[in-house]
Amino acid sequence: MNEAGSHPVEMLHRPGAMLRVRPKIRGHFLQEFNHVYAEARGAGLVMDVFRPAGRANGLGVVDVVSGGWRSDRLLLNEHLGFGLCDALCAAGFTVFAVSPGSAGLFDGRALVLHVHAALRHIKERAAEWGVDPERLALAGVSAGGHLAALAALSPQKARPAGRDPYHRHDTSARAALLFFPPTDLLDFNGHRMDRVHLSEIENHELLFRGGTHGRTEEEIIGRLRELSPVHAAAQFAERHPGQTPPPFLLVHGDADPLVPLNQSERLVAALRAAGGAAELLVRPGGGHPWPDPGPELSAAVRWLDGALR
């Protein structure tokens, strides 16, 4: 049992459940609710847009909101309690809080594609929000960080001749900011995240829509590898010749009871091996998350400002 009394599955599904002292939302933003950025399976995919109440700096952050690979309004509200959006808006950033959908309705591949769709949508309409489409960052907490990392490491090319104006934009991000993300599903604290581990949140449907029933071991291992940012980083040079990964900052507590610190350490090592710049900020005694993330949020905002300039 962790120090806050939450079940480990609840922590991954709802990281905000671990905050014993929630940061106060100071209202440094103006919030636009339920902006539809794409459609999937006949339903709209939405994001909330947070504009700074003060002077905007023209920089945008695509914040992937997901807890246990699920998205809903409750999770967004808890995510706001973490304080990242408030800290970014206070510094002049415009934040696009993207809900990519939920495992069970979509598999992990689709969730990442939804993040790409959000990036294209934001770039196409960047002038409306006063942001530079070439200076966007990806961000995410826990499962949201996992999806943000995969999107950052799988940029899609623009199709200038295409009929769809949104596909005239690529989906590259200039930087990625991740808080305690799962990064290696093939080796997650000594076991795979497959049929058994975290079955309470049906994460087997993250691998395949409908679950892993009837799938071979080879198929399961292949999908675990595909959905692991560590392996995406290792294959980046091969898949994107002449490019290097965008700069990453990972923030992680060394007492995280759910996502081990070595998940961030492995991704940092893989990014550096691929020629990318990657930093790791470790919170001593930090869990998933920790009660007072203010110092780390301030450091992350400063890093992001430098990475996007």
Short mmCIF file of N, CA and C in Angstrom, two decimals, residues 149-239:
data_model
loop_
_atom_site.label_atom_id
_atom_site.label_comp_id
_atom_site.label_asym_id
_atom_site.label_seq_id
_atom_site.Cartn_x
_atom_site.Cartn_y
_atom_site.Cartn_z
N ALA A 149 5.37 10.76 -25.67
CA ALA A 149 6.68 10.30 -26.10
C ALA A 149 6.59 9.56 -27.43
N LEU A 150 5.61 8.67 -27.56
CA LEU A 150 5.45 7.93 -28.81
C LEU A 150 5.17 8.87 -29.97
N ALA A 151 4.34 9.88 -29.75
CA ALA A 151 4.03 10.83 -30.82
C ALA A 151 5.27 11.64 -31.19
N ALA A 152 6.04 12.07 -30.20
CA ALA A 152 7.24 12.85 -30.47
C ALA A 152 8.27 12.06 -31.25
N LEU A 153 8.28 10.74 -31.06
CA LEU A 153 9.28 9.88 -31.70
C LEU A 153 8.78 9.24 -33.00
N SER A 154 7.59 9.63 -33.44
CA SER A 154 7.04 9.10 -34.70
C SER A 154 6.45 10.21 -35.55
N PRO A 155 7.23 11.28 -35.80
CA PRO A 155 6.67 12.41 -36.57
C PRO A 155 6.26 11.97 -37.98
N GLN A 156 5.10 12.44 -38.39
CA GLN A 156 4.60 12.13 -39.73
C GLN A 156 4.87 13.30 -40.67
N LYS A 157 5.18 12.99 -41.90
CA LYS A 157 5.51 14.02 -42.88
C LYS A 157 4.27 14.77 -43.34
N ALA A 158 4.50 15.99 -43.80
CA ALA A 158 3.43 16.77 -44.41
C ALA A 158 3.12 16.25 -45.80
N ARG A 159 1.89 16.45 -46.23
CA ARG A 159 1.48 16.10 -47.59
C ARG A 159 0.93 17.36 -48.25
N PRO A 160 1.83 18.23 -48.75
CA PRO A 160 1.40 19.53 -49.26
C PRO A 160 0.39 19.45 -50.40
N ALA A 161 0.45 18.37 -51.18
CA ALA A 161 -0.46 18.26 -52.32
C ALA A 161 -1.78 17.61 -51.95
N GLY A 162 -1.94 17.23 -50.72
CA GLY A 162 -3.16 16.54 -50.31
C GLY A 162 -4.37 17.45 -50.28
N ARG A 163 -5.55 16.85 -50.39
CA ARG A 163 -6.78 17.62 -50.36
C ARG A 163 -7.12 18.12 -48.96
N ASP A 164 -6.76 17.34 -47.97
CA ASP A 164 -7.07 17.70 -46.59
C ASP A 164 -6.07 18.75 -46.12
N PRO A 165 -6.54 19.97 -45.82
CA PRO A 165 -5.59 21.02 -45.41
C PRO A 165 -4.81 20.67 -44.15
N TYR A 166 -5.38 19.86 -43.29
CA TYR A 166 -4.68 19.51 -42.06
C TYR A 166 -3.46 18.64 -42.34
N HIS A 167 -3.52 17.83 -43.39
CA HIS A 167 -2.39 16.97 -43.71
C HIS A 167 -1.29 17.71 -44.47
N ARG A 168 -1.48 19.00 -44.68
CA ARG A 168 -0.39 19.80 -45.25
C ARG A 168 0.67 20.11 -44.20
N HIS A 169 0.40 19.73 -42.99
CA HIS A 169 1.34 19.98 -41.89
C HIS A 169 1.94 18.66 -41.42
N ASP A 170 3.22 18.71 -41.05
CA ASP A 170 3.80 17.53 -40.42
C ASP A 170 3.37 17.50 -38.95
N THR A 171 3.78 16.47 -38.25
CA THR A 171 3.38 16.34 -36.85
C THR A 171 4.60 16.37 -35.92
N SER A 172 5.65 17.03 -36.37
CA SER A 172 6.83 17.12 -35.52
C SER A 172 6.59 18.08 -34.36
N ALA A 173 7.24 17.80 -33.26
CA ALA A 173 7.23 18.68 -32.09
C ALA A 173 8.66 19.12 -31.82
N ARG A 174 8.81 20.33 -31.30
CA ARG A 174 10.15 20.87 -31.06
C ARG A 174 10.76 20.37 -29.76
N ALA A 175 9.93 19.87 -28.85
CA ALA A 175 10.43 19.41 -27.56
C ALA A 175 9.37 18.52 -26.92
N ALA A 176 9.78 17.77 -25.91
CA ALA A 176 8.85 16.90 -25.19
C ALA A 176 9.16 16.97 -23.70
N LEU A 177 8.11 17.17 -22.91
CA LEU A 177 8.21 17.25 -21.46
C LEU A 177 7.34 16.16 -20.85
N LEU A 178 7.96 15.23 -20.12
CA LEU A 178 7.24 14.05 -19.63
C LEU A 178 7.43 13.91 -18.12
N PHE A 179 6.34 13.58 -17.45
CA PHE A 179 6.38 13.32 -16.02
C PHE A 179 6.08 11.84 -15.78
N PHE A 180 7.01 11.16 -15.16
CA PHE A 180 6.95 9.74 -14.76
C PHE A 180 6.19 8.85 -15.75
N PRO A 181 6.67 8.77 -17.01
CA PRO A 181 5.96 7.98 -18.02
C PRO A 181 6.41 6.53 -18.07
N PRO A 182 5.52 5.58 -18.35
CA PRO A 182 5.96 4.24 -18.76
C PRO A 182 6.65 4.34 -20.11
N THR A 183 7.81 3.72 -20.26
CA THR A 183 8.54 3.84 -21.51
C THR A 183 8.96 2.51 -22.12
N ASP A 184 8.97 1.44 -21.33
CA ASP A 184 9.39 0.14 -21.85
C ASP A 184 8.39 -0.92 -21.38
N LEU A 185 7.43 -1.23 -22.23
CA LEU A 185 6.39 -2.18 -21.86
C LEU A 185 6.87 -3.62 -21.93
N LEU A 186 8.02 -3.83 -22.55
CA LEU A 186 8.59 -5.18 -22.60
C LEU A 186 9.29 -5.55 -21.30
N ASP A 187 9.72 -4.56 -20.57
CA ASP A 187 10.40 -4.82 -19.29
C ASP A 187 9.98 -3.73 -18.32
N PHE A 188 8.84 -3.95 -17.71
CA PHE A 188 8.27 -2.96 -16.80
C PHE A 188 8.42 -3.47 -15.38
N ASN A 189 9.53 -3.06 -14.75
CA ASN A 189 9.80 -3.49 -13.38
C ASN A 189 9.87 -5.01 -13.26
N GLY A 190 10.46 -5.63 -14.30
CA GLY A 190 10.68 -7.07 -14.23
C GLY A 190 9.60 -7.92 -14.85
N HIS A 191 8.53 -7.32 -15.36
CA HIS A 191 7.51 -8.12 -16.02
C HIS A 191 6.86 -7.31 -17.13
N ARG A 192 6.24 -8.01 -18.06
CA ARG A 192 5.60 -7.35 -19.19
C ARG A 192 4.23 -6.84 -18.78
N MET A 193 3.82 -5.73 -19.41
CA MET A 193 2.46 -5.22 -19.22
C MET A 193 1.58 -5.92 -20.25
N ASP A 194 1.16 -7.15 -19.93
CA ASP A 194 0.40 -7.90 -20.91
C ASP A 194 -0.93 -8.34 -20.33
N ARG A 195 -1.29 -9.60 -20.52
CA ARG A 195 -2.62 -10.06 -20.13
C ARG A 195 -2.87 -9.94 -18.63
N VAL A 196 -1.81 -10.06 -17.83
CA VAL A 196 -1.99 -10.15 -16.38
C VAL A 196 -1.76 -8.81 -15.71
N HIS A 197 -0.60 -8.20 -15.96
CA HIS A 197 -0.22 -7.00 -15.22
C HIS A 197 -1.17 -5.85 -15.53
N LEU A 198 -1.68 -5.21 -14.51
CA LEU A 198 -2.63 -4.10 -14.61
C LEU A 198 -3.89 -4.48 -15.37
N SER A 199 -4.30 -5.74 -15.27
CA SER A 199 -5.50 -6.17 -15.98
C SER A 199 -6.74 -5.45 -15.48
N GLU A 200 -6.65 -4.87 -14.26
CA GLU A 200 -7.82 -4.19 -13.71
C GLU A 200 -8.24 -3.00 -14.57
N ILE A 201 -7.29 -2.39 -15.29
CA ILE A 201 -7.66 -1.26 -16.14
C ILE A 201 -7.72 -1.69 -17.61
N GLU A 202 -7.77 -3.00 -17.81
CA GLU A 202 -7.94 -3.55 -19.15
C GLU A 202 -6.87 -3.05 -20.10
N ASN A 203 -5.62 -2.95 -19.59
CA ASN A 203 -4.61 -2.40 -20.46
C ASN A 203 -4.27 -3.34 -21.61
N HIS A 204 -4.76 -4.59 -21.55
CA HIS A 204 -4.56 -5.47 -22.71
C HIS A 204 -5.23 -4.88 -23.94
N GLU A 205 -6.24 -4.04 -23.74
CA GLU A 205 -6.89 -3.38 -24.87
C GLU A 205 -6.09 -2.18 -25.36
N LEU A 206 -5.05 -1.80 -24.63
CA LEU A 206 -4.11 -0.83 -25.18
C LEU A 206 -3.35 -1.46 -26.34
N LEU A 207 -3.12 -2.76 -26.28
CA LEU A 207 -2.34 -3.44 -27.31
C LEU A 207 -3.18 -3.69 -28.56
N PHE A 208 -4.37 -4.26 -28.37
CA PHE A 208 -5.25 -4.58 -29.50
C PHE A 208 -6.67 -4.24 -29.09
N ARG A 209 -7.39 -3.60 -29.97
CA ARG A 209 -8.80 -3.34 -29.68
C ARG A 209 -9.53 -4.68 -29.59
N GLY A 210 -10.19 -4.90 -28.49
CA GLY A 210 -10.82 -6.18 -28.24
C GLY A 210 -9.97 -7.10 -27.38
N GLY A 211 -8.74 -6.67 -27.06
CA GLY A 211 -7.91 -7.44 -26.15
C GLY A 211 -6.97 -8.39 -26.85
N THR A 212 -6.31 -9.19 -26.07
CA THR A 212 -5.27 -10.08 -26.58
C THR A 212 -5.75 -11.51 -26.80
N HIS A 213 -7.03 -11.78 -26.55
CA HIS A 213 -7.54 -13.14 -26.75
C HIS A 213 -7.37 -13.54 -28.21
N GLY A 214 -6.78 -14.70 -28.41
CA GLY A 214 -6.57 -15.21 -29.76
C GLY A 214 -5.30 -14.70 -30.41
N ARG A 215 -4.59 -13.80 -29.75
CA ARG A 215 -3.34 -13.28 -30.30
C ARG A 215 -2.18 -14.19 -29.89
N THR A 216 -1.23 -14.33 -30.79
CA THR A 216 -0.07 -15.15 -30.48
C THR A 216 0.89 -14.38 -29.58
N GLU A 217 1.76 -15.13 -28.92
CA GLU A 217 2.78 -14.49 -28.07
C GLU A 217 3.65 -13.56 -28.90
N GLU A 218 3.95 -13.95 -30.13
CA GLU A 218 4.76 -13.11 -31.00
C GLU A 218 4.06 -11.79 -31.30
N GLU A 219 2.75 -11.85 -31.55
CA GLU A 219 1.99 -10.63 -31.81
C GLU A 219 1.98 -9.71 -30.59
N ILE A 220 1.79 -10.30 -29.42
CA ILE A 220 1.74 -9.50 -28.19
C ILE A 220 3.09 -8.83 -27.93
N ILE A 221 4.17 -9.59 -28.05
CA ILE A 221 5.49 -9.03 -27.82
C ILE A 221 5.79 -7.93 -28.84
N GLY A 222 5.40 -8.17 -30.09
CA GLY A 222 5.62 -7.17 -31.12
C GLY A 222 4.89 -5.87 -30.83
N ARG A 223 3.67 -5.97 -30.34
CA ARG A 223 2.90 -4.75 -30.05
C ARG A 223 3.44 -4.06 -28.79
N LEU A 224 3.86 -4.83 -27.79
CA LEU A 224 4.49 -4.23 -26.61
C LEU A 224 5.73 -3.43 -27.02
N ARG A 225 6.51 -3.99 -27.93
CA ARG A 225 7.71 -3.28 -28.41
C ARG A 225 7.31 -2.02 -29.17
N GLU A 226 6.33 -2.15 -30.04
CA GLU A 226 5.90 -1.01 -30.86
C GLU A 226 5.41 0.15 -29.99
N LEU A 227 4.78 -0.17 -28.88
CA LEU A 227 4.21 0.86 -28.01
C LEU A 227 5.16 1.26 -26.88
N SER A 228 6.43 0.96 -27.02
CA SER A 228 7.43 1.32 -26.02
C SER A 228 8.30 2.46 -26.54
N PRO A 229 8.23 3.65 -25.94
CA PRO A 229 9.07 4.76 -26.39
C PRO A 229 10.57 4.44 -26.42
N VAL A 230 11.04 3.60 -25.50
CA VAL A 230 12.46 3.22 -25.51
C VAL A 230 12.83 2.60 -26.85
N HIS A 231 11.99 1.75 -27.37
CA HIS A 231 12.28 1.09 -28.64
C HIS A 231 12.06 2.04 -29.82
N ALA A 232 11.11 2.96 -29.70
CA ALA A 232 10.92 3.97 -30.74
C ALA A 232 12.15 4.86 -30.84
N ALA A 233 12.75 5.20 -29.71
CA ALA A 233 13.96 6.01 -29.72
C ALA A 233 15.12 5.25 -30.36
N ALA A 234 15.23 3.97 -30.04
CA ALA A 234 16.32 3.16 -30.60
C ALA A 234 16.22 3.03 -32.11
N GLN A 235 15.00 3.09 -32.65
CA GLN A 235 14.78 2.94 -34.09
C GLN A 235 14.62 4.28 -34.81
N PHE A 236 14.80 5.38 -34.08
CA PHE A 236 14.51 6.69 -34.67
C PHE A 236 15.38 6.98 -35.88
N ALA A 237 16.69 6.75 -35.77
CA ALA A 237 17.59 7.07 -36.87
C ALA A 237 17.26 6.27 -38.12
N GLU A 238 16.88 5.01 -37.94
CA GLU A 238 16.53 4.16 -39.08
C GLU A 238 15.24 4.62 -39.74
N ARG A 239 14.28 5.01 -38.94
CA ARG A 239 12.98 5.40 -39.48
C ARG A 239 12.95 6.84 -39.98
#
